[in-house]
Short mmCIF file of C-alpha atoms (C1' of nucleotides) in Angstrom, two decimals:
data_model
loop_
_atom_site.label_atom_id
_atom_site.label_comp_id
_atom_site.label_asym_id
_atom_site.label_seq_id
_atom_site.Cartn_x
_atom_site.Cartn_y
_atom_site.Cartn_z
CA MET L 1 48.81 110.55 84.34
CA PRO L 2 48.82 111.06 88.07
CA GLN L 3 52.32 109.91 88.48
CA LEU L 4 53.60 112.35 85.97
CA SER L 5 52.34 114.96 87.51
CA SER L 6 52.13 113.80 91.49
CA GLY L 7 55.53 114.89 92.58
CA GLY L 8 58.62 113.24 91.57
CA GLY L 9 57.02 110.45 89.87
CA ASP L 10 56.29 112.18 86.69
CA ASP L 11 59.38 111.31 84.77
CA LEU L 12 59.22 107.61 85.63
CA GLY L 13 55.78 107.51 85.37
CA ALA L 14 55.72 107.91 81.64
CA ASN L 15 57.57 104.91 81.03
CA ASP L 16 55.87 103.25 83.49
CA GLU L 17 52.69 103.74 81.47
CA MET L 18 53.57 100.79 79.08
CA ILE L 19 51.10 98.14 79.12
CA ALA L 20 51.44 94.24 79.41
CA PHE L 21 49.44 93.97 76.38
CA LYS L 22 49.32 90.32 76.60
CA ASP L 23 47.06 90.77 79.72
CA GLU L 24 44.29 91.60 76.87
CA GLY L 25 43.21 89.08 74.91
CA GLU L 26 42.22 91.57 72.35
CA GLN L 27 45.60 92.84 72.16
CA GLU L 28 47.37 89.70 71.56
CA GLU L 29 46.59 89.81 67.84
CA LYS L 30 48.18 92.91 67.68
CA ILE L 31 51.60 92.59 69.57
CA GLN L 32 53.53 91.29 66.49
CA GLU L 33 52.04 93.96 64.19
CA ASN L 34 54.79 96.44 64.61
CA ALA L 35 54.77 96.38 60.98
CA PHE L 36 51.51 97.21 60.25
CA THR L 37 50.19 95.34 57.69
CA GLU L 38 48.28 96.20 54.70
CA ARG L 39 45.69 93.73 55.93
CA ASP L 40 45.17 95.81 58.76
CA LEU L 41 44.63 98.74 56.50
CA ALA L 42 42.38 96.88 54.52
CA ASP L 43 40.63 95.73 57.77
CA LEU L 44 40.50 99.26 59.11
CA LYS L 45 39.12 100.75 55.69
CA SER L 46 36.57 98.39 55.57
CA SER L 47 35.61 98.79 59.05
CA LEU L 48 35.57 102.47 58.37
CA VAL L 49 33.19 101.95 55.60
CA ASN L 50 31.05 99.80 57.65
CA GLU L 51 31.27 102.49 60.26
CA SER L 52 30.17 105.15 57.60
CA GLU L 53 27.22 102.71 56.73
CA ILE L 54 26.50 102.17 60.26
CA ASN L 55 26.65 105.94 60.75
CA GLN L 56 23.43 106.23 59.02
CA SER L 57 21.61 104.67 61.76
CA PRO L 58 20.87 106.51 64.86
CA SER L 59 22.79 103.93 66.93
CA ALA L 60 26.03 104.74 64.89
CA ALA L 61 27.07 107.14 67.58
CA ALA L 62 26.47 104.67 70.34
CA ILE L 63 28.41 101.95 68.60
CA ARG L 64 31.45 104.43 68.17
CA ARG L 65 31.06 105.46 71.60
CA GLY L 66 31.04 101.78 72.54
CA GLN L 67 34.27 101.43 70.73
CA GLN L 68 35.59 104.35 72.44
CA GLY L 69 34.67 102.83 75.82
CA GLU L 70 36.48 99.43 75.15
CA GLN L 71 39.73 101.48 74.51
CA ARG L 72 39.05 103.70 77.48
CA SER L 73 38.89 100.80 79.81
CA PHE L 74 41.76 99.38 78.43
CA ALA L 75 43.78 102.46 78.90
CA GLU L 76 42.49 102.30 82.24
CA LYS L 77 43.35 98.92 82.90
CA HIS L 78 46.97 99.92 81.31
CA ARG L 79 46.77 102.75 84.17
CA GLU L 80 46.00 100.38 86.94
CA HIS L 81 48.58 97.79 85.82
CA LEU L 82 51.22 100.53 85.57
CA ASP L 83 50.21 101.71 88.81
CA GLY L 84 51.07 98.49 90.20
CA VAL L 85 54.26 98.26 88.35
CA SER L 86 55.39 101.75 88.58
CA LYS L 87 57.25 101.31 91.72
CA GLN L 88 59.01 98.44 90.34
CA GLN L 89 59.95 100.09 87.12
CA ASP L 90 60.54 103.45 88.95
CA GLY L 91 64.12 104.19 87.75
CA GLY L 92 64.71 100.72 86.76
CA MET L 93 64.54 101.80 83.28
CA TYR L 94 66.71 104.85 83.47
CA LYS L 95 69.29 102.72 85.29
CA THR L 96 69.23 100.25 82.63
CA PRO L 97 67.57 102.13 79.40
CA ALA L 98 66.21 99.78 77.09
CA TYR L 99 67.46 102.04 74.71
CA PRO L 100 70.52 103.58 75.39
CA GLY L 101 71.48 106.62 73.38
CA TYR L 102 67.91 107.27 72.68
CA PRO L 103 66.41 108.87 70.80
CA PHE L 104 69.41 109.01 68.37
CA LEU L 105 70.24 105.37 68.48
CA MET L 106 66.47 104.47 68.15
CA LEU L 107 65.89 106.44 65.13
CA PRO L 108 67.10 103.70 62.80
CA ASP L 109 64.69 101.26 64.29
CA PRO L 110 61.32 100.17 64.71
CA TYR L 111 59.93 102.75 62.00
CA PRO L 112 62.49 103.02 58.98
CA SER L 113 59.90 103.24 56.54
CA SER L 114 58.61 106.28 58.11
CA VAL L 115 61.85 107.90 57.88
CA SER L 116 63.57 106.61 54.66
CA THR L 117 60.42 105.44 52.53
CA SER L 118 61.23 104.90 48.95
CA SER L 119 57.78 106.01 48.00
CA ASN L 120 57.21 109.17 46.21
CA LYS L 121 53.97 109.76 47.93
CA VAL L 122 55.52 109.37 51.36
CA SER L 123 58.75 111.61 50.69
CA VAL L 124 55.99 114.19 49.64
CA VAL L 125 54.02 113.83 52.68
CA GLN L 126 56.79 114.01 54.83
CA GLN L 127 58.04 117.15 53.22
CA SER L 128 54.85 118.61 54.08
CA HIS L 129 55.34 117.68 57.55
CA GLY L 130 58.46 119.16 57.46
CA MET L 131 60.44 116.67 59.56
CA HIS L 132 60.41 113.73 62.10
CA PRO L 133 58.31 114.89 65.13
CA LEU L 134 60.80 113.26 67.46
CA THR L 135 63.02 115.93 66.14
CA SER L 136 61.51 118.32 68.43
CA LEU L 137 63.72 116.94 71.07
CA LEU L 138 66.71 116.97 69.06
CA PRO L 139 68.24 120.32 70.43
CA TYR L 140 68.77 118.28 73.42
CA GLY L 141 72.05 117.51 74.05
CA ASN L 142 72.78 113.92 74.21
CA ASP L 143 73.29 113.64 77.72
CA HIS L 144 69.73 114.87 77.99
CA PHE L 145 68.60 111.74 76.53
CA SER L 146 70.40 109.85 78.96
CA PRO L 147 67.88 108.32 81.16
CA SER L 148 68.35 110.72 84.09
CA PRO L 149 70.11 113.67 83.21
CA PRO L 150 72.62 114.46 86.04
CA HIS L 151 72.20 118.10 85.88
CA LEU L 152 68.48 117.95 85.16
CA PRO L 153 66.88 116.04 88.33
CA THR L 154 63.85 114.35 86.99
CA ASP L 155 61.43 115.66 89.37
CA MET L 156 62.33 119.10 88.69
CA SER L 157 59.20 119.76 86.41
CA GLN L 158 57.02 118.51 89.00
CA LYS L 159 57.75 121.10 91.44
CA THR L 160 56.77 124.17 89.62
CA GLY L 161 57.98 127.27 91.04
CA VAL L 162 60.77 125.74 92.85
CA HIS L 163 62.81 124.60 89.93
CA ARG L 164 61.09 125.77 87.05
CA HIS L 165 63.50 128.59 85.96
CA GLN L 166 65.48 128.81 83.16
CA SER L 167 68.71 127.69 84.50
CA GLN L 168 71.85 127.74 82.53
CA ASP L 169 71.24 124.15 82.08
CA LEU L 170 68.89 125.42 79.32
CA SER L 171 71.95 126.38 77.03
CA GLY L 172 72.86 122.92 77.30
CA TYR L 173 69.74 121.68 76.05
CA TYR L 174 69.35 123.79 73.11
CA SER L 175 73.14 124.32 72.07
CA LEU L 176 74.43 121.86 69.35
CA PRO L 177 77.37 120.22 70.48
CA PRO L 178 79.13 119.18 67.25
CA GLY L 179 79.39 115.78 68.62
CA GLY L 180 75.63 115.62 69.09
CA VAL L 181 74.67 116.69 65.94
CA GLY L 182 77.24 114.71 64.25
CA GLN L 183 75.69 111.80 65.53
CA ILE L 184 72.56 112.43 63.73
CA THR L 185 72.89 110.38 60.53
CA PRO L 186 72.40 111.65 57.10
CA SER L 187 69.42 109.22 56.70
CA MET L 188 67.41 111.68 58.75
CA GLY L 189 65.52 113.14 56.17
CA TRP L 190 63.31 115.01 58.73
CA PHE L 191 66.35 116.52 60.20
CA PRO L 192 65.15 119.52 61.99
CA HIS L 193 65.53 122.50 59.66
CA SER L 194 65.34 124.85 62.99
CA LEU L 195 68.77 123.61 64.05
CA MET L 196 70.04 125.21 61.14
CA LEU L 197 67.92 128.27 61.33
CA GLY L 198 69.24 131.46 62.69
CA PRO L 199 68.10 133.35 65.07
CA SER L 200 64.67 134.11 63.32
CA SER L 201 63.53 131.11 64.13
CA MET L 202 63.98 131.31 67.69
CA HIS L 203 61.41 131.83 70.51
CA PRO L 204 61.54 134.90 72.26
CA THR L 205 63.86 133.17 74.60
CA GLY L 206 66.27 132.75 72.24
CA ILE L 207 65.79 129.20 72.27
CA PRO L 208 63.99 127.40 69.40
CA HIS L 209 61.25 124.90 70.66
CA PRO L 210 58.93 122.87 68.56
CA ALA L 211 55.98 123.49 70.84
CA ILE L 212 55.84 127.10 69.26
CA VAL L 213 53.18 127.25 66.64
CA PRO L 214 52.46 129.36 64.03
CA PRO L 215 50.00 132.28 63.71
CA THR L 216 47.48 130.67 61.33
CA GLY L 217 44.52 129.10 63.24
CA LYS L 218 45.40 125.48 61.79
CA GLN L 219 49.08 124.66 62.65
CA GLU L 220 51.38 124.80 59.58
CA HIS L 221 53.16 121.74 58.46
CA ASP L 222 56.29 123.50 59.11
CA GLN L 223 55.87 124.58 62.64
CA TYR L 224 58.23 122.23 64.15
CA ASP L 225 60.83 123.14 61.22
CA ARG L 226 60.74 126.57 62.39
CA GLY L 227 61.12 125.20 65.86
CA MET L 228 58.37 127.58 67.23
CA TYR L 229 55.90 126.94 69.77
CA VAL L 230 54.30 129.96 70.12
CA LYS L 231 51.23 131.22 68.12
CA GLN L 232 52.18 134.68 66.93
CA GLN L 233 48.53 135.88 66.44
CA VAL L 234 49.70 138.05 63.56
CA GLU L 235 46.25 138.26 61.72
CA PRO L 236 45.65 141.63 59.63
CA LYS L 237 42.25 141.93 60.65
CA ARG L 238 42.36 141.75 64.23
CA GLU L 239 45.31 143.95 65.08
CA LYS L 240 43.15 146.01 67.50
CA GLU L 241 44.28 143.63 70.37
CA PRO L 242 48.02 143.16 70.18
CA LYS L 243 47.69 139.46 71.19
CA LYS L 244 50.37 137.84 73.08
CA PRO L 245 51.59 134.53 71.57
CA VAL L 246 49.80 131.31 72.26
CA ILE L 247 51.96 128.50 73.72
CA LYS L 248 50.47 125.32 72.89
CA LYS L 249 50.28 122.08 75.27
CA PRO L 250 53.44 120.04 74.79
CA LEU L 251 52.69 117.07 72.78
CA ASN L 252 51.75 113.93 74.57
CA ALA L 253 53.16 110.65 73.64
CA PHE L 254 50.42 109.42 71.58
CA MET L 255 50.60 112.69 69.55
CA LEU L 256 54.25 112.47 69.47
CA TYR L 257 53.76 109.01 67.85
CA MET L 258 50.90 110.16 65.51
CA LYS L 259 52.90 113.12 64.19
CA GLU L 260 55.90 110.35 63.40
CA MET L 261 53.48 107.75 61.79
CA ARG L 262 50.69 109.87 60.07
CA ALA L 263 52.67 110.14 57.10
CA LYS L 264 53.37 106.63 56.85
CA VAL L 265 49.86 105.59 57.39
CA ILE L 266 48.72 108.11 54.84
CA ALA L 267 51.00 106.55 52.53
CA GLU L 268 49.77 102.89 53.00
CA CYS L 269 46.19 103.23 52.83
CA THR L 270 45.94 106.42 50.79
CA LEU L 271 43.48 107.84 53.76
CA LYS L 272 43.67 111.39 54.18
CA GLU L 273 40.76 112.01 56.57
CA SER L 274 42.49 112.76 60.17
CA ALA L 275 39.63 111.07 61.87
CA ALA L 276 40.22 107.83 60.04
CA ILE L 277 43.93 107.89 60.06
CA ASN L 278 43.98 108.76 63.89
CA GLN L 279 41.68 105.37 64.32
CA ILE L 280 44.13 103.48 62.72
CA LEU L 281 46.87 105.14 64.82
CA GLY L 282 45.10 104.55 67.93
CA ARG L 283 45.07 100.79 66.95
CA ARG L 284 48.70 100.90 66.28
CA TRP L 285 49.37 102.75 69.30
CA HIS L 286 47.79 99.87 71.22
CA ALA L 287 50.07 97.29 69.33
CA LEU L 288 53.10 98.76 69.80
CA THR L 289 55.50 96.89 72.30
CA ARG L 290 56.21 98.23 75.74
CA GLU L 291 59.38 99.26 74.87
CA GLU L 292 58.10 101.06 71.59
CA GLN L 293 55.85 102.96 73.71
CA ALA L 294 58.32 103.80 76.05
CA LYS L 295 60.20 105.70 73.60
CA TYR L 296 57.41 108.27 73.01
CA TYR L 297 56.47 108.46 76.81
CA GLU L 298 60.14 109.12 77.26
CA LEU L 299 59.82 111.82 74.66
CA ALA L 300 56.70 113.28 76.00
CA ARG L 301 58.07 113.45 79.28
CA LYS L 302 61.30 115.63 77.76
CA GLU L 303 58.83 117.68 75.78
CA ARG L 304 57.02 118.57 79.15
CA GLN L 305 60.55 119.15 80.88
CA LEU L 306 61.54 121.33 77.95
CA HIS L 307 58.20 123.18 77.86
CA MET L 308 58.19 124.02 81.50
CA GLN L 309 61.59 125.18 81.18
CA LEU L 310 60.77 127.21 78.23
CA TYR L 311 57.58 128.72 79.92
CA PRO L 312 57.90 128.57 83.58
CA THR L 313 54.35 130.48 83.65
CA TRP L 314 52.80 128.80 81.49
CA SER L 315 49.87 126.57 82.30
CA ALA L 316 47.24 124.39 80.18
CA ARG L 317 44.99 126.58 81.73
CA ASP L 318 46.04 129.37 79.52
CA ASN L 319 44.42 127.56 76.33
CA TYR L 320 41.81 126.12 78.61
CA GLU L 321 39.08 128.75 79.41
CA ALA L 322 40.50 130.80 76.53
CA GLY L 323 39.11 128.23 74.30
CA LEU L 324 40.43 129.58 71.03
CA SER L 325 43.67 128.81 71.31
CA GLY L 326 44.39 130.85 74.34
CA VAL L 327 43.44 134.01 73.03
CA ALA L 328 41.88 135.70 75.87
CA GLY L 329 38.94 137.85 75.66
CA GLU L 330 35.21 137.99 76.63
CA LYS L 331 34.29 136.96 73.06
CA ASN L 332 36.23 133.94 72.99
CA LYS L 333 35.40 133.03 76.53
CA ALA L 334 31.82 133.23 75.25
CA ASP L 335 32.83 131.08 72.16
CA TRP L 336 34.16 128.41 75.02
CA GLY L 337 31.20 128.58 76.75
CA LYS L 338 29.02 127.69 73.67
CA LYS L 339 31.29 125.07 72.84
CA LYS L 340 31.53 123.50 76.18
CA ARG L 341 27.65 123.64 76.27
CA ARG L 342 27.47 121.91 72.90
CA LYS L 343 29.73 119.41 73.75
CA ARG L 344 27.57 118.53 76.86
CA GLU L 345 24.49 118.68 74.93
CA LYS L 346 26.02 116.24 72.53
CA GLN L 347 26.97 113.76 75.53
CA GLN L 348 23.57 114.05 76.95
CA ASP L 349 22.26 113.09 73.41
CA SER L 350 24.24 110.10 73.31
CA ASN L 351 23.52 109.29 76.72
CA THR L 352 19.70 109.45 76.00
CA ASP L 353 20.41 107.42 72.88
CA ASN L 354 22.20 104.87 75.01
CA SER L 355 19.39 104.46 77.42
CA LEU L 356 17.06 103.82 74.58
"C1'" DT H 1 34.80 129.80 57.35
"C1'" DG H 2 34.89 127.11 61.07
"C1'" DG H 3 33.27 123.19 63.58
"C1'" DC H 4 33.35 118.13 63.59
"C1'" DC H 5 35.49 113.77 63.38
"C1'" DT H 6 38.93 110.65 65.61
"C1'" DT H 7 42.52 109.29 68.61
"C1'" DT H 8 45.39 109.12 73.52
"C1'" DG H 9 47.31 111.38 77.39
"C1'" DA H 10 48.38 115.40 80.26
"C1'" DA H 11 46.44 118.55 83.02
"C1'" DG H 12 42.71 121.46 84.93
"C1'" DC H 13 38.10 121.95 86.79
"C1'" DC H 14 34.26 120.53 89.40
"C1'" DT H 15 31.63 118.14 92.94
"C1'" DA G 1 40.17 112.18 95.88
"C1'" DG G 2 37.97 111.02 91.84
"C1'" DG G 3 35.41 112.24 87.45
"C1'" DC G 4 34.89 114.87 84.04
"C1'" DT G 5 36.35 118.32 80.30
"C1'" DT G 6 39.58 120.61 77.67
"C1'" DC G 7 43.32 120.78 74.54
"C1'" DA G 8 47.19 119.02 71.94
"C1'" DA G 9 48.02 117.15 65.86
"C1'" DA G 10 45.67 116.54 61.50
"C1'" DG G 11 42.93 117.44 57.18
"C1'" DG G 12 38.68 116.10 54.89
"C1'" DC G 13 34.17 117.05 55.15
"C1'" DC G 14 29.88 119.60 55.83
"C1'" DA G 15 26.78 123.72 57.17
#
DNA sequence: TGGCCTTTGAAGCCT
DNA sequence: AGGCTTCAAAGGCCA
């Protein structure tokens, strides 16, 4: 989001991303669907089935792209709208937070089933995930969830190199004031183990953070449990070059939402394929109210801020050209080149499909 | 075994 | 500046 990275506007821009869904006729049907119904799931399932059938035709990809195009244009509208509204809302939300005490107070809230589902299935799945994704931010002190932490200027993150330092405030971020932890209700089955882990789970900075990823290529389910952001690269085969830990990108609002809701969707529809799940989650994301989405935008903003404080020198670029999880090296660069080429080719193919 | 799929959003790259 | 590309998570599927 431009406003997120354009000096000073960031944080506020995040919540400004909320959509006036009612402007979108398509969205109307979704508005009241906070509790995603089985009907929707069935619908999605059938649509997925249809899609798979369609996929057998050459135009399948084009159709899918068309659907994506719809969503893209919606997102763009969304952004446009928000650009217009942002100045209005700028700060307004924080001055009068829609969810005071958030995220702690929001926890019991919109997705109770995601937290305390009685279904065995759900609990198993959630255990596999380890914890509630939003817990990644739990290490924040409560004040850090206040709309505009007095000690943490919201524009701080925007001025890289100016304010991006590990200040003493960080201790405030990660220390666990008894009161703060105490406010976390026992109902939080996803309570972060990282908060209870010893230093072994700490990031080299001594600060646990959820964006640190484990060594395996695919992220382990309990990565957030470990409170680790850094991929440690301990593959035995490749011990020639001591790889520096890979710092993953902070999760955006939608990713945070996905992490939270995935288990619920899986439990509801018994689908397991992430591609299908993500389609559902994409729809549900659009069906969320502004307030609900705002939570995740705010969380994402906090994530980014925290990430920047933890890794002042990190850039998304680190994981960009390296291609393979940020591991630098000629081979990986070559792989990245191939990958890039493949994608371009694929897109060209799709373009030709469309033109036919 | 590793890439693909699929989603949205953030950020970097490129023109 | 604006458009395009990559990456972030996830796990089944397929070559």
